Coordinates of C-alpha atoms in Angstrom, one line a residue:
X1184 CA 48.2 -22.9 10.4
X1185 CA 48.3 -21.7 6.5
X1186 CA 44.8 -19.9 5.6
X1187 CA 42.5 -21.8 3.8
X1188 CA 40.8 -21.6 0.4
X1189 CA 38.3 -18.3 -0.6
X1190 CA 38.8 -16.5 2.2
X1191 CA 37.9 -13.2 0.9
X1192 CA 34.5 -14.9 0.4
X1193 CA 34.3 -16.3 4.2
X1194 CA 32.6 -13.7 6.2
X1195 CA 29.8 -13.0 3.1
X1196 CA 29.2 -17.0 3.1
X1197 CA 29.5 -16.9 6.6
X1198 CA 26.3 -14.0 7.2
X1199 CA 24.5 -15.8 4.1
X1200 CA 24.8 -19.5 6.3
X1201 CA 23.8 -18.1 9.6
X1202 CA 21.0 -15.7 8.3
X1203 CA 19.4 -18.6 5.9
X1204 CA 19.9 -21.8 8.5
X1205 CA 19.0 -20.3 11.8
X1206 CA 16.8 -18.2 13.9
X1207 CA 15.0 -18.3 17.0
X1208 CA 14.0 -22.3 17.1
X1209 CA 16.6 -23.2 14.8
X1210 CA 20.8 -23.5 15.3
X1211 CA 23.3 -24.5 13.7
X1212 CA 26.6 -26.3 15.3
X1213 CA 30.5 -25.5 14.4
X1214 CA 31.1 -28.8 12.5
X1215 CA 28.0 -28.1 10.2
X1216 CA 29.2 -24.2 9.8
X1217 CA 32.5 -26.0 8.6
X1218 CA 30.4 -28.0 6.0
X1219 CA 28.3 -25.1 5.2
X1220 CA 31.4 -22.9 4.5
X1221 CA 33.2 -26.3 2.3
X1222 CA 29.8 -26.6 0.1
X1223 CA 31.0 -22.9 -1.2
X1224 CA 34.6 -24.2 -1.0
X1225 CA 35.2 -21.8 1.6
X1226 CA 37.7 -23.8 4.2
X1227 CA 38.7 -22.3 7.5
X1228 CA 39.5 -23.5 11.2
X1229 CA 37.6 -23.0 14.2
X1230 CA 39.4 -20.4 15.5
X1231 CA 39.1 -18.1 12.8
X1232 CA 35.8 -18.6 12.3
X1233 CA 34.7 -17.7 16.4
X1234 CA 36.4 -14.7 15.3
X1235 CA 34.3 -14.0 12.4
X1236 CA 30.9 -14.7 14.5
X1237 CA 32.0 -11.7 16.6
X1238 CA 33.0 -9.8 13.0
X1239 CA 29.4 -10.5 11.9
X1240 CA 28.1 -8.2 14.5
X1241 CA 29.6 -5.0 12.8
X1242 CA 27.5 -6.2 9.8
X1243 CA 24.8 -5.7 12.3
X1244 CA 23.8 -9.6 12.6
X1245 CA 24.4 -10.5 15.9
X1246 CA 25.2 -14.0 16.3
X1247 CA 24.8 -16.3 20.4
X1248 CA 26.3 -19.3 21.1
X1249 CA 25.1 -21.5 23.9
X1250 CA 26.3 -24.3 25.6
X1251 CA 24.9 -28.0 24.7
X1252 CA 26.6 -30.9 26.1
X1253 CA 30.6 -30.8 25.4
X1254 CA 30.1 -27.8 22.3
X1255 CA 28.1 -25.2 21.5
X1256 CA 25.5 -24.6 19.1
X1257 CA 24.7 -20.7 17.0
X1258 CA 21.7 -18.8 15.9
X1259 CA 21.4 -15.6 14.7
X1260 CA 19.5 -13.4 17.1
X1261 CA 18.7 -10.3 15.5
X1262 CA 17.6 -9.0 12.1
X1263 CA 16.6 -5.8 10.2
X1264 CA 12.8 -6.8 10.1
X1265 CA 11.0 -9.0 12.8
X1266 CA 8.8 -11.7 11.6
X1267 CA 5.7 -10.5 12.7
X1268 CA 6.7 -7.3 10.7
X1269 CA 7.6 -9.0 7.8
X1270 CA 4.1 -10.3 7.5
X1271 CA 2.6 -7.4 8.0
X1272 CA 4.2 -6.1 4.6
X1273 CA 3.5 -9.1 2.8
X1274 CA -0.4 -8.5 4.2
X1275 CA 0.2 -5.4 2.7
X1276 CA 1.5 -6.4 -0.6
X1277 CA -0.8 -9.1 -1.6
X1278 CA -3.5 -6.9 -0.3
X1279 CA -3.0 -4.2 -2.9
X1280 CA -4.6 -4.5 -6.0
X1281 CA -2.4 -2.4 -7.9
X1282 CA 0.4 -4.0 -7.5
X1283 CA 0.2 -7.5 -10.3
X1284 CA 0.0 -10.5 -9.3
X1285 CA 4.3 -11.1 -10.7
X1286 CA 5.3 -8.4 -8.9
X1287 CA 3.8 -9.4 -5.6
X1288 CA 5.4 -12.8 -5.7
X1289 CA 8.8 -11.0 -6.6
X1290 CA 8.5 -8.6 -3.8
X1291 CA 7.2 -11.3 -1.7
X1292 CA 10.4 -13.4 -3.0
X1293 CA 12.4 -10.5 -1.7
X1294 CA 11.4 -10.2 2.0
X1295 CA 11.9 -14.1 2.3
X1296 CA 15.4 -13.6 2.1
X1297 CA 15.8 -11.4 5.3
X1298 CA 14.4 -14.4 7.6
X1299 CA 15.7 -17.9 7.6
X1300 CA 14.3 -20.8 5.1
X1301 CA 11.9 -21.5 8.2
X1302 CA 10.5 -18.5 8.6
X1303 CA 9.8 -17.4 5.2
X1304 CA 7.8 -20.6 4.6
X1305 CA 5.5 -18.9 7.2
X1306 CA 5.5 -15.9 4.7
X1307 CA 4.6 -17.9 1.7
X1308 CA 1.9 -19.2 3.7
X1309 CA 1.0 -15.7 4.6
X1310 CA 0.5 -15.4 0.3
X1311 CA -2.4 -17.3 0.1
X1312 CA -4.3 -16.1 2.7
X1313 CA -6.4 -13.6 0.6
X1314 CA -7.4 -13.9 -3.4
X1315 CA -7.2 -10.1 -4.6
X1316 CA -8.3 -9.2 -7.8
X1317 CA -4.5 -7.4 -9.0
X1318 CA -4.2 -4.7 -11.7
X1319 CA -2.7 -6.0 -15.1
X1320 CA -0.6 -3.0 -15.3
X1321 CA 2.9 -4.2 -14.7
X1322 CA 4.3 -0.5 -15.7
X1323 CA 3.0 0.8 -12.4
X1324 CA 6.0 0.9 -10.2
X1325 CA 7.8 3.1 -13.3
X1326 CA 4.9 5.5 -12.9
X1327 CA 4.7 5.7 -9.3
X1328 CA 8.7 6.7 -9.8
X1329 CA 8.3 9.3 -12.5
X1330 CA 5.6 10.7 -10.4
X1331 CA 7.9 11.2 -7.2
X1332 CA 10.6 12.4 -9.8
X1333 CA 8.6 15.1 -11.6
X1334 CA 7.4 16.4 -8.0
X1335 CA 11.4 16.6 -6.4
X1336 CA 12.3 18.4 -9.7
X1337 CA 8.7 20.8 -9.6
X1338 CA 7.7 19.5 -13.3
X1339 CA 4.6 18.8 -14.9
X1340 CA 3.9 15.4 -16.1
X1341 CA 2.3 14.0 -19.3
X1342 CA 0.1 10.8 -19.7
X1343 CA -2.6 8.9 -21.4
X1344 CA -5.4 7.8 -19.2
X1345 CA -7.0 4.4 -20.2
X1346 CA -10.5 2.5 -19.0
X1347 CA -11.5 -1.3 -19.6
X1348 CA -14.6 -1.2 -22.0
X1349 CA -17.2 -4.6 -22.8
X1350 CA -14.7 -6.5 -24.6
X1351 CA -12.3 -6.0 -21.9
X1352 CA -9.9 -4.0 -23.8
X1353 CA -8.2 -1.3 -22.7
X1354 CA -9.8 2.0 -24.0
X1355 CA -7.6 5.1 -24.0
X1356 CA -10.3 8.0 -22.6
X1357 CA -11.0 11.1 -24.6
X1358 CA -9.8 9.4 -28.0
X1359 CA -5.9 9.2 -26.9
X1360 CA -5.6 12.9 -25.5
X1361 CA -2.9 13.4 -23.1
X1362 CA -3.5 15.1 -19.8
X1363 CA -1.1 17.8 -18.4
X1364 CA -1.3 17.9 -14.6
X1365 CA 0.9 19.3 -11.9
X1366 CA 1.5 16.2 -9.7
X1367 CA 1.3 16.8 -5.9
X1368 CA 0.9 14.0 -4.1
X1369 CA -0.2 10.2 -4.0
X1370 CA -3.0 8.7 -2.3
X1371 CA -3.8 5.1 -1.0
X1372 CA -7.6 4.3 -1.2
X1373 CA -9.6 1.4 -1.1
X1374 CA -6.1 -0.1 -1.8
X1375 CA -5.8 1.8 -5.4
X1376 CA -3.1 4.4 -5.6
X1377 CA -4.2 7.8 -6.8
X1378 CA -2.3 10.8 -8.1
X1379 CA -3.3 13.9 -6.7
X1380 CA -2.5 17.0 -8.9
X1381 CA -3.7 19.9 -10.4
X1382 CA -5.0 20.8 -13.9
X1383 CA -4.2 24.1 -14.7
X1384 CA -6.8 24.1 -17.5
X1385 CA -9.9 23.5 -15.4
X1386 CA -8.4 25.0 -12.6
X1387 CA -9.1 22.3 -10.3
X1388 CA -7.7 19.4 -8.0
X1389 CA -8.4 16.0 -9.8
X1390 CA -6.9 12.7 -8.9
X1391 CA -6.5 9.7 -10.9
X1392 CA -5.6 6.2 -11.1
X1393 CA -2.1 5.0 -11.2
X1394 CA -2.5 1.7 -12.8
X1395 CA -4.5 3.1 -15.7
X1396 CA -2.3 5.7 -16.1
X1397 CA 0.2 5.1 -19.5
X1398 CA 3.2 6.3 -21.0
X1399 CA 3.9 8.5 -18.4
X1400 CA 6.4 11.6 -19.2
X1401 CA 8.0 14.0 -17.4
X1402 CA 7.1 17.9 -18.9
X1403 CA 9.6 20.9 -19.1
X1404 CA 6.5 23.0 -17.8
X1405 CA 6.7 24.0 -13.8
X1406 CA 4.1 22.6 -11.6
X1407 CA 1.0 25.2 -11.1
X1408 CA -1.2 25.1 -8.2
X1409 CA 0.8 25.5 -5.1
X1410 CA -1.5 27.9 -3.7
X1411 CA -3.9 24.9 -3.5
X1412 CA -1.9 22.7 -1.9
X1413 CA -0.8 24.6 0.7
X1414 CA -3.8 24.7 1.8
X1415 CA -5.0 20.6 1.6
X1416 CA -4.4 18.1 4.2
X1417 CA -3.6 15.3 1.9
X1418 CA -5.2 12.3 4.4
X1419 CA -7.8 14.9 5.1
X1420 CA -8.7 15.1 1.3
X1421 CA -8.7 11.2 0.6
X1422 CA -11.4 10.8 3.6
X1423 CA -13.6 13.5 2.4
X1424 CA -13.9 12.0 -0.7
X1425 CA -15.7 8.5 -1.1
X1426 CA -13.9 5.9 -3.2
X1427 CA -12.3 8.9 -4.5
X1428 CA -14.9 10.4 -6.7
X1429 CA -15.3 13.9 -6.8
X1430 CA -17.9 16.1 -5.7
X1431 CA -19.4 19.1 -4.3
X1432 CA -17.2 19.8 -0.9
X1433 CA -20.1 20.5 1.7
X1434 CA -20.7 20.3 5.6
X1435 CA -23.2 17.7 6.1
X1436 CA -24.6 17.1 9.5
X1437 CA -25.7 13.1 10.1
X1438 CA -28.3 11.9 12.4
X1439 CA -27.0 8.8 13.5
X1440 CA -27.5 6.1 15.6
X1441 CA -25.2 5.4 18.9
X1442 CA -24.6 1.6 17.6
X1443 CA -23.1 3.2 14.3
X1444 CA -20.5 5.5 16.5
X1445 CA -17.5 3.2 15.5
X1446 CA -18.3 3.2 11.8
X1447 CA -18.2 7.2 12.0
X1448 CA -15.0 7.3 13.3
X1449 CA -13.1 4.7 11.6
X1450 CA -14.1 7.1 8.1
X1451 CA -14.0 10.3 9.6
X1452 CA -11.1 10.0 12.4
X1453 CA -11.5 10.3 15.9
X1454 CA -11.4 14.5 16.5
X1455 CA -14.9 13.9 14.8
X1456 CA -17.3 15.9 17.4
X1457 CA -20.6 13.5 18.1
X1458 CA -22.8 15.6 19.6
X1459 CA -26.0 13.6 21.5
X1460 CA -29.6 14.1 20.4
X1461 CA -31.1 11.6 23.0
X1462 CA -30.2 8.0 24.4
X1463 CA -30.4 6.6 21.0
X1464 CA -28.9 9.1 18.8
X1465 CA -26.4 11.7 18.5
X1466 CA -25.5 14.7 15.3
X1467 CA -22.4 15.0 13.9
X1468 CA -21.1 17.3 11.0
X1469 CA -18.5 15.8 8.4
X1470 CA -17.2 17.7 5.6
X1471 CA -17.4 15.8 2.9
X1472 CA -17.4 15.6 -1.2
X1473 CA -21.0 15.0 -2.1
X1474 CA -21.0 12.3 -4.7
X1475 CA -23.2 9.4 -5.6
X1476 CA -20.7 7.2 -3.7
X1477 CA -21.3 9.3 -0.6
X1478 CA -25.0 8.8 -1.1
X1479 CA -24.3 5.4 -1.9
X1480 CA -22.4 4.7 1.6
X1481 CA -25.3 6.8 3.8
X1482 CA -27.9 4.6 2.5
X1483 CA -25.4 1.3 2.5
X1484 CA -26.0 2.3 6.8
X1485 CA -29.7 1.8 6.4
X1486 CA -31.8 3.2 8.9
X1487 CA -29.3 4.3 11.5
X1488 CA -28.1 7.5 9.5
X1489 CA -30.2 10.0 7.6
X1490 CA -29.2 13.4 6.2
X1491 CA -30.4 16.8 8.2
X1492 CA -28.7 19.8 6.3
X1493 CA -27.9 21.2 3.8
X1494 CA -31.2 21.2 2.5
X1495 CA -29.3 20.7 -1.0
X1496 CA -27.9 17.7 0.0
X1497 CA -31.1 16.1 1.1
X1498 CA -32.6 16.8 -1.7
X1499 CA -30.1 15.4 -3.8
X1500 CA -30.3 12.5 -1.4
X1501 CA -34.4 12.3 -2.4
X1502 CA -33.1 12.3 -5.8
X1503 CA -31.1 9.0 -5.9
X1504 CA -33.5 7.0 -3.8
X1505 CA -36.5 8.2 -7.4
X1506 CA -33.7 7.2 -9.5
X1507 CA -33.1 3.7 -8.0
X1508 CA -36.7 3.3 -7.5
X1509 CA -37.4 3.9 -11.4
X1510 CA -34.3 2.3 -12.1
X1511 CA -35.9 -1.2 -10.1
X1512 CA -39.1 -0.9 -11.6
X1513 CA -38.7 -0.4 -15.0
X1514 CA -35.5 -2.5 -15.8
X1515 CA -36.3 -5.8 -17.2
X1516 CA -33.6 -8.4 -18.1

């Protein structure tokens, strides 16, 4: 039998009709693979085409055929990503406020084409599940990439650092001056995306936010601060510091009530040592960047936590608790 028309496009048409069309609750029988394939103007005979279902497999999508009355019927039976994985990412993605809201639909748009049409209107349903507030900075992903580059090649970066002020405009901080820093790292909290780097100037570890960094650029300068580095536990450094403010690293030791043992692990990780006080409490030392967002997140716990040592620390804590007192007293809207 001659060889029909387009074959060199067969197998590609071929993967594309059996990934899109079928799955696990979904087949697809040979006369309506032959239709499939002629929609493209793709024409071929059975035979060739059983033979290209086995081909498929070297392409890594493996294809079953079962029995139903006097023919069979096809579905593709395994794939890259499982569903339940796929949603997990778009969780993920639509979760993230710095990624805008375009991007997440494209990326979204993306991932829907590695499951059949059936499955992926499960993802899109997955999309609406939560109503983020997304950064407006669409030129994130660029600086997320010249980040990574300028750390494989050991270079300083350059950028301009922006905040939103009462007009909600954005506001270039410290009248447009750029910032030098010796990237090392990113960091994912409270679903922002921080650089974590070093400025040689104040000798010190900073971090800032990638969406309101701008015009990102790559220095000829070698990165300074390894000696730091090599020293911080990346994950360890994003828990220590609350909503990624800085502070004052300290050992603080917690009084804290046995119903609020879940709450310390899940922040400081479950090598934490609880040590019990009594039947209703136990201590517990974190180390930890003492900021008003630490503070902030101790008194947030109400009465099951309170601050024992450093004395420094509880003072500070005595501190906040006048200032929000004054604060509530005097201000007057």
């Amino acid at each position: 039998m001659p060889k029909g028309s387009n074959q060199k496009f067969k197998l590609y048409r071929l993967a594309q009709i059996m990934l899109d069309k079928t799955d696990d609750e979904h087949y697809i029988t040979m006369p309506e693979i032959m239709k499939a394939l002629a929609e493209y103007e793709v024409t071929a005979d059975r035979k060739s085409i059983y033979n290209d279902l086995r081909d498929l497999e070297k392409l890594g999508i493996e294809v079953e055929g079962e029995p139903v009355g006097k023919g069979y019927h096809y579905h593709v039976v395994s794939r890259p990503f499982e569903l339940p994985e796929l949603k997990l990412l778009v969780d993920a993605i639509q979760s993230s406020k710095f990624i805008t809201e375009r991007k997440t639909n494209e990326l979204i748009g993306k991932l829907e084409k590695l499951v059949s049409r059936y499955d992926a209107m499960k993802l899109q349903r997955q999309v609406y599940v939560s109503g983020r507030i997304k950064t407006m900075n669409e030129s994130i992903y660029y600086t997320v990439d010249a980040i990574h580059n300028a750390i494989s090649e050991n270079k300083k970066i350059r950028f301009q650092y922006y905040q939103w002020n009462v007009k909600k405009e954005m506001e270039l901080r410290h009248g447009g001056a750029w910032y030098h820093i010796s990237p090392w790292g990113l960091s994912w909290d409270d679903e922002n995306y921080y650089l974590v780097g070093y400025d040689s100037v104040a000798g010190l570890i900073k971090h800032y936010r990638v969406d309101k960094m701008l015009h990102i650029q790559m220095s000829e300068e070698d990165r300074e601060g390894r000696e730091y580095f090599k020293k911080l536990d990346m994950a360890d450094y994003a828990k220590k510091s609350f909503g990624m403010f800085n502070g004052k690293e300290q050992n603080v030791k917690l009084l804290v009530a046995n119903y609020l043992a879940g709450v310390i692990i899940d922040r400081f990780g479950n090598d934490v040592m609880m040590i019990p006080k009594d039947d209703e409490y136990f201590t517990v030392n974190v180390q930890v960047h003492v900021s008003r967002q630490f503070l902030g997140w101790i008194i947030s716990l109400g009465e099951g936590v309170k601050i024992i040592s450093p004395d420094e620390v509880v003072e500070q804590m005595k501190e906040e608790i006048k200032r929000l007192q004054r604060q509530y007293t005097i201000l007057k809207i």
